[in-house]
XYZ file of C-alpha atoms in Angstrom:
434
model
C 33.707 6.260 -35.913
C 32.063 7.675 -32.842
C 29.772 6.201 -29.588
C 28.065 6.448 -26.862
C 28.462 4.334 -23.968
C 25.137 3.867 -22.824
C 24.908 2.791 -18.444
C 26.386 -0.716 -17.186
C 23.343 -2.628 -15.370
C 23.931 -3.747 -11.769
C 23.729 -7.124 -11.955
C 24.523 -7.747 -8.126
C 21.863 -8.862 -5.601
C 23.036 -5.752 -3.275
C 21.863 -2.266 -4.868
C 24.454 -1.023 -3.164
C 26.870 -1.617 -5.486
C 24.753 0.640 -8.108
C 28.045 3.302 -7.385
C 30.241 1.013 -8.308
C 28.579 -0.029 -11.200
C 28.511 3.465 -12.251
C 32.157 4.221 -11.197
C 32.976 1.295 -13.611
C 31.144 2.811 -17.119
C 32.148 6.021 -16.691
C 35.480 5.497 -16.022
C 35.622 2.833 -19.555
C 33.724 6.361 -20.740
C 37.291 8.141 -19.766
C 39.093 5.529 -21.253
C 37.585 5.881 -24.629
C 37.637 9.025 -24.619
C 41.008 9.959 -25.224
C 40.960 7.499 -28.325
C 41.201 10.850 -30.681
C 40.412 9.053 -33.873
C 36.532 8.471 -31.757
C 33.710 10.453 -31.522
C 32.699 9.700 -27.710
C 29.732 11.166 -26.269
C 30.152 12.268 -22.349
C 29.071 10.748 -19.387
C 26.229 13.887 -18.760
C 24.168 12.646 -21.845
C 24.467 8.867 -21.954
C 23.205 8.601 -18.672
C 19.876 10.220 -19.774
C 19.309 6.874 -20.855
C 19.125 4.875 -17.887
C 16.085 2.491 -18.124
C 15.465 3.499 -21.169
C 12.168 1.381 -22.601
C 14.163 3.209 -26.293
C 15.751 0.554 -29.778
C 19.304 1.767 -29.712
C 18.569 2.769 -33.526
C 16.486 6.346 -32.150
C 19.700 6.812 -29.485
C 21.897 6.301 -32.517
C 19.636 9.216 -34.070
C 19.549 11.177 -30.865
C 23.124 11.175 -29.419
C 24.415 11.304 -33.354
C 26.876 8.275 -33.093
C 27.314 5.051 -35.797
C 27.767 2.519 -32.251
C 26.942 2.156 -28.929
C 28.386 -0.543 -26.143
C 25.694 -1.952 -23.553
C 27.595 -3.928 -20.290
C 26.900 -5.028 -17.225
C 28.876 -4.914 -13.891
C 28.179 -7.771 -10.937
C 30.435 -8.151 -7.842
C 30.086 -10.670 -5.487
C 32.772 -10.726 -2.364
C 36.235 -10.621 -3.713
C 35.269 -11.612 -7.904
C 33.755 -9.399 -10.318
C 32.590 -9.619 -13.864
C 31.781 -7.199 -16.514
C 30.322 -7.888 -20.005
C 30.004 -6.243 -22.558
C 28.526 -5.786 -26.768
C 29.235 -2.849 -28.975
C 26.782 -3.066 -31.599
C 26.178 -1.037 -34.937
C 22.829 1.257 -34.134
C 21.737 1.432 -37.577
C 21.387 -1.881 -38.348
C 21.477 -3.518 -34.304
C 23.915 -5.824 -36.069
C 26.498 -7.152 -32.299
C 29.868 -6.040 -33.833
C 31.971 -7.446 -31.277
C 31.462 -8.941 -27.047
C 33.416 -9.802 -24.137
C 32.692 -11.063 -20.806
C 35.938 -10.098 -17.710
C 36.269 -12.921 -14.525
C 38.521 -11.080 -12.670
C 39.710 -10.832 -8.936
C 38.249 -7.395 -7.978
C 41.210 -5.394 -7.453
C 42.075 -1.589 -8.646
C 44.519 -3.086 -11.132
C 42.506 -5.543 -12.581
C 39.870 -2.929 -12.892
C 41.877 -0.866 -14.670
C 43.300 -4.297 -16.435
C 39.442 -4.723 -17.551
C 39.091 -0.466 -18.621
C 42.019 -0.525 -21.128
C 41.426 -4.501 -22.839
C 37.634 -2.027 -23.636
C 39.109 0.182 -25.277
C 41.150 -1.581 -26.950
C 38.972 -3.522 -28.588
C 37.063 -0.781 -29.580
C 39.101 0.869 -31.061
C 40.245 -2.134 -32.925
C 35.842 -3.127 -33.789
C 35.492 0.550 -34.983
C 38.924 0.107 -37.102
C 40.375 3.194 -34.515
C 44.409 3.676 -34.395
C 45.947 4.154 -31.390
C 49.705 6.206 -31.048
C 51.425 5.303 -28.763
C 51.203 7.642 -26.134
C 47.545 6.961 -26.517
C 48.339 3.328 -25.944
C 50.572 3.962 -23.384
C 48.156 6.473 -22.351
C 45.066 3.122 -21.772
C 47.224 0.900 -19.698
C 48.303 3.514 -16.877
C 47.269 2.170 -13.570
C 46.131 5.365 -11.887
C 45.678 3.720 -8.060
C 46.069 0.149 -6.723
C 43.593 0.809 -3.804
C 40.250 0.186 -4.481
C 38.806 1.699 -1.234
C 40.849 5.165 -2.556
C 38.878 4.150 -6.322
C 35.723 3.785 -4.854
C 35.854 7.374 -2.795
C 37.401 8.862 -6.875
C 33.521 7.849 -8.024
C 31.591 9.060 -5.125
C 33.877 12.058 -5.392
C 33.183 12.045 -9.291
C 29.746 11.963 -8.944
C 28.508 14.442 -6.717
C 30.888 16.746 -8.443
C 28.855 15.950 -11.917
C 25.997 17.172 -9.580
C 27.110 21.077 -9.285
C 25.456 22.044 -6.495
C 27.351 24.035 -3.923
C 26.390 20.913 -1.557
C 27.097 17.771 -3.624
C 30.583 20.167 -4.298
C 31.031 20.169 -0.301
C 30.752 16.497 -0.515
C 33.614 16.556 -3.431
C 35.677 17.527 -2.157
C 35.027 15.491 0.679
C 35.690 12.089 -0.850
C 38.649 13.238 -2.977
C 40.370 13.689 0.468
C 39.466 10.276 1.430
C 41.083 8.892 -1.887
C 44.379 10.993 -1.179
C 44.525 10.272 2.546
C 43.656 6.383 0.866
C 46.579 6.418 -1.940
C 48.215 9.803 -1.799
C 49.776 8.650 -5.451
C 46.383 8.917 -6.904
C 46.620 12.039 -9.397
C 43.821 11.817 -10.646
C 41.472 12.019 -7.825
C 44.006 15.722 -7.121
C 42.544 16.707 -10.477
C 38.893 15.950 -9.536
C 39.718 17.666 -5.841
C 41.125 21.053 -7.723
C 38.529 20.908 -10.429
C 35.834 21.000 -6.788
C 37.536 23.969 -5.838
C 36.739 26.039 -8.808
C 33.789 25.333 -8.920
C 32.827 26.211 -5.741
C 34.655 29.647 -6.520
C 33.144 29.854 -9.441
C 29.452 29.114 -7.212
C 30.459 31.906 -4.264
C 30.522 29.436 -2.014
C 34.563 29.802 -1.354
C 35.973 33.157 -1.128
C 38.479 33.792 -4.823
C 41.933 33.765 -3.403
C 40.970 30.184 -0.755
C 39.522 28.873 -3.407
C 42.158 28.930 -6.724
C 44.757 28.488 -3.967
C 43.655 25.263 -3.219
C 42.857 24.667 -6.415
C 46.308 24.721 -7.617
C 47.941 23.037 -4.654
C 45.887 19.906 -5.664
C 45.999 20.876 -9.452
C 50.047 21.157 -8.890
C 50.523 18.113 -6.873
C 47.689 16.101 -9.986
C 50.545 17.238 -12.607
C 54.340 16.507 -10.339
C 52.515 12.935 -10.469
C 51.265 12.372 -14.283
C 51.976 14.743 -16.291
C 50.058 13.876 -19.107
C 46.750 14.416 -17.038
C 44.215 16.256 -18.828
C 41.869 16.462 -16.119
C 44.515 18.328 -14.873
C 45.526 21.101 -17.433
C 41.508 21.774 -17.301
C 42.273 22.845 -13.720
C 45.040 24.530 -14.209
C 43.553 26.659 -16.981
C 40.355 27.532 -14.880
C 42.732 29.049 -12.331
C 44.607 31.008 -14.825
C 41.638 32.633 -16.348
C 40.837 33.715 -13.066
C 43.794 35.128 -11.863
C 43.107 36.794 -14.786
C 46.684 35.331 -16.473
C 44.038 34.407 -20.099
C 47.034 33.179 -22.259
C 47.915 30.833 -20.100
C 44.867 29.873 -19.035
C 43.942 29.539 -23.357
C 47.751 27.857 -23.752
C 46.876 24.990 -20.192
C 42.955 24.596 -22.505
C 44.788 23.884 -25.634
C 46.746 20.869 -23.885
C 43.680 19.592 -21.998
C 41.691 19.046 -24.708
C 45.616 17.503 -26.762
C 45.503 15.249 -24.297
C 41.812 14.079 -24.351
C 39.696 15.951 -27.680
C 36.508 14.119 -26.246
C 36.821 15.719 -22.711
C 33.854 18.419 -23.226
C 34.468 19.515 -19.850
C 37.822 21.390 -21.100
C 35.712 22.439 -24.312
C 33.177 23.832 -22.379
C 35.388 26.039 -19.888
C 37.716 27.057 -22.588
C 34.311 28.741 -24.370
C 33.682 30.055 -21.093
C 37.029 32.002 -21.612
C 36.287 33.954 -24.485
C 33.242 34.940 -23.594
C 33.224 35.604 -20.611
C 37.079 37.193 -20.359
C 38.189 37.880 -23.554
C 34.781 38.722 -25.440
C 35.090 36.772 -28.075
C 31.533 35.600 -28.286
C 31.570 33.624 -31.518
C 35.217 31.632 -31.522
C 33.139 30.948 -27.555
C 29.683 30.002 -29.300
C 32.349 27.306 -31.645
C 33.887 25.352 -28.512
C 30.755 25.440 -26.604
C 29.122 24.294 -29.596
C 31.141 21.453 -29.725
C 30.474 20.641 -26.309
C 27.589 20.086 -27.450
C 28.147 17.910 -29.863
C 30.163 15.783 -27.124
C 27.403 15.316 -24.186
C 23.849 17.215 -26.241
C 22.245 16.560 -22.979
C 24.557 18.740 -20.680
C 22.049 21.167 -19.306
C 24.721 23.192 -18.474
C 26.622 22.920 -21.694
C 23.361 23.700 -23.917
C 22.713 27.375 -20.657
C 26.235 27.782 -22.343
C 24.595 28.010 -26.052
C 22.271 29.533 -24.868
C 24.449 32.475 -22.959
C 26.684 32.636 -25.908
C 23.681 33.477 -27.984
C 22.215 36.244 -25.557
C 25.904 37.965 -26.661
C 25.320 38.352 -30.125
C 22.129 39.715 -29.148
C 20.192 37.061 -30.778
C 17.759 37.131 -27.644
C 14.957 34.533 -29.004
C 17.653 31.595 -29.898
C 19.569 32.092 -26.095
C 15.635 31.895 -24.871
C 15.531 28.168 -26.320
C 17.945 26.924 -24.940
C 17.810 27.697 -22.325
C 13.776 26.452 -21.909
C 15.622 23.380 -23.965
C 18.034 22.786 -20.374
C 15.398 22.741 -18.460
C 13.512 19.387 -20.731
C 16.346 17.735 -20.518
C 17.216 18.713 -16.888
C 14.213 20.442 -15.097
C 16.151 20.582 -11.914
C 18.891 22.752 -13.170
C 19.087 25.102 -11.409
C 21.187 28.138 -13.379
C 18.698 27.275 -16.650
C 15.936 29.015 -14.343
C 18.045 32.608 -13.631
C 18.729 32.646 -17.310
C 15.507 32.890 -18.319
C 14.789 35.118 -15.109
C 17.524 37.095 -16.241
C 15.878 36.865 -20.410
C 12.224 38.468 -18.728
C 14.200 41.114 -16.415
C 16.602 42.562 -18.722
C 15.342 41.809 -22.694
C 11.433 41.487 -22.145
C 10.833 44.044 -19.064
C 8.487 41.023 -17.689
C 9.768 41.661 -14.023
C 6.506 39.757 -12.764
C 7.829 36.507 -14.542
C 11.496 37.438 -13.734
C 10.826 36.650 -10.123
C 9.316 33.644 -10.368
C 12.197 32.398 -12.473
C 14.860 33.808 -9.979
C 12.730 32.047 -7.625
C 12.525 28.432 -8.699
C 16.438 28.461 -8.972
C 16.981 29.775 -5.587
C 14.406 26.779 -4.100
C 16.668 24.320 -6.530
C 20.535 25.340 -4.874
C 19.549 27.028 -1.368
C 23.257 27.160 -0.467
C 24.200 29.120 -3.386
C 24.834 32.300 -2.406
C 24.936 33.612 -5.229
C 21.172 32.730 -6.640
C 19.238 35.250 -3.847
C 21.816 38.246 -5.549
C 19.793 38.196 -8.857
C 16.261 38.836 -6.853
C 18.003 41.885 -4.976
C 18.947 43.500 -8.349
C 15.402 43.039 -8.961
C 13.826 44.595 -6.346
C 16.642 47.196 -5.941
C 15.451 48.425 -9.734
C 11.630 48.348 -8.761
C 12.918 50.289 -5.794
C 12.206 48.146 -3.540
C 14.825 48.457 -0.608
C 13.935 46.782 2.076
C 13.269 43.792 -0.274
C 16.733 43.956 -1.540
C 18.071 44.139 1.386
C 16.263 41.147 3.121
C 18.228 39.096 -0.253
C 21.380 40.428 0.233
C 21.627 39.445 3.845
C 19.844 36.040 2.853
C 23.768 36.252 0.348
C 25.669 37.168 2.713
C 24.975 34.806 5.013
C 25.528 32.377 2.156
C 29.022 33.503 1.452
C 30.098 36.396 3.068
C 33.371 35.879 1.580
C 32.008 35.716 -2.092
C 32.137 38.434 -3.968
C 28.244 38.489 -5.726
C 26.972 39.022 -2.185
C 29.626 42.068 -1.515
C 29.702 43.434 -4.916
C 25.313 43.885 -4.774
C 25.817 45.093 -1.310
C 28.236 47.428 -2.601
C 25.638 48.143 -5.982
C 22.645 48.265 -2.843
C 24.449 51.476 -1.263
C 24.736 52.948 -4.075
C 21.607 53.210 -5.069
C 21.072 54.355 -1.827
C 22.849 57.070 -2.241
C 25.125 56.121 0.891
C 28.491 56.721 -1.195
C 31.012 55.683 2.154
C 29.545 52.451 2.793
C 29.541 51.941 -0.808
C 33.289 52.964 -0.625
C 33.920 50.046 2.937
C 32.276 47.978 0.195
C 34.003 48.429 -2.780
C 36.703 47.671 -1.387
C 36.305 44.471 -0.120
C 34.929 43.731 -3.405
C 38.205 44.567 -5.204
C 39.926 42.711 -2.204
C 37.906 39.901 -3.048
C 38.660 39.534 -6.987
C 41.097 42.386 -8.477
C 40.040 42.018 -11.876
C 36.737 43.409 -11.439
C 37.750 47.124 -12.702
C 34.346 48.089 -13.287
C 34.208 48.699 -9.343
């Protein structure tokens, strides 16, 4: 009872409809993922098969699924057509297919998604609970323009760079302005702020306050929204309420058992804050099962292995992440860390760190790793230059200020170090090692 929903074909004459087609695909996938009896592969992994020449048997084997859903979307004027077919990956047999012709409204789009998800459950003999049936039938918004802005926000959120996260905020805010009752848009907005805090684009308390307001609003509108509980968990985690965060992650997974991001972020809580590395590894491996071609999740598995002292396996995970996505900046940073801290190959580390910076130039946390390397070498001028660059990108971010604190300690400037130490603690009161 497992499925991969392959990217839908854009059958419209207008190529600008591609984002709309991707959004329909993403939302159908989200609908199906709420069915607890089905294993559903996440968007990040299935999108790797856009325009693929691989046969369905190969795709099924690579993703570990029994069935594959193919489809296409055509938008013309005020009409939309969605055609789908469910195929047995091992035999290439067609299990079910249908065509949906409807007037182009948000309500009709969600109705199509519900019908497809229900039909897939029936074809897969996956029993739906009454709550799952109710969730599948819900209509998040009836405003088509708000829905389209939301789709664009989700696409920018998935890119996970400093620039794309700022764009995601703009799109989610547009969706909310068009429909103030759109709970999913508030959840997307909350995640955008949380991830900006992770990257150091936003000061911690400013970002978390904005995320909290958005997550609270999402849950006030829909208290069964797994995405919003996941956002709330991340906020509690960053504020040091680890018990509360764990409860929220579990609630998110109860509501959406195929939510790879919740497994990944929950694993991050166990890894970085609670030191439960084996449990973190199990959660990240579950996330990887649901999203096997996500570079971010692959590197999370690597970080767990690294913390367990399995350095060669960790390096192999980082390298695998770059096979999946050569543009994934964080993997270059982790490989740089490996060469600097494990192998002692600072010459190699410089190259990997620099590549990570070039791929995510707006991220204030990237330059500080080069700064730490030059501090190790005693090259204070270069170290200071990289820290100043980092501070320019994120003057209120934790990591650049911590780097300057460390820099003054290295130089023996205790007074300046103390000033930055106070600033670091003001930005993150939980950072007790200061």
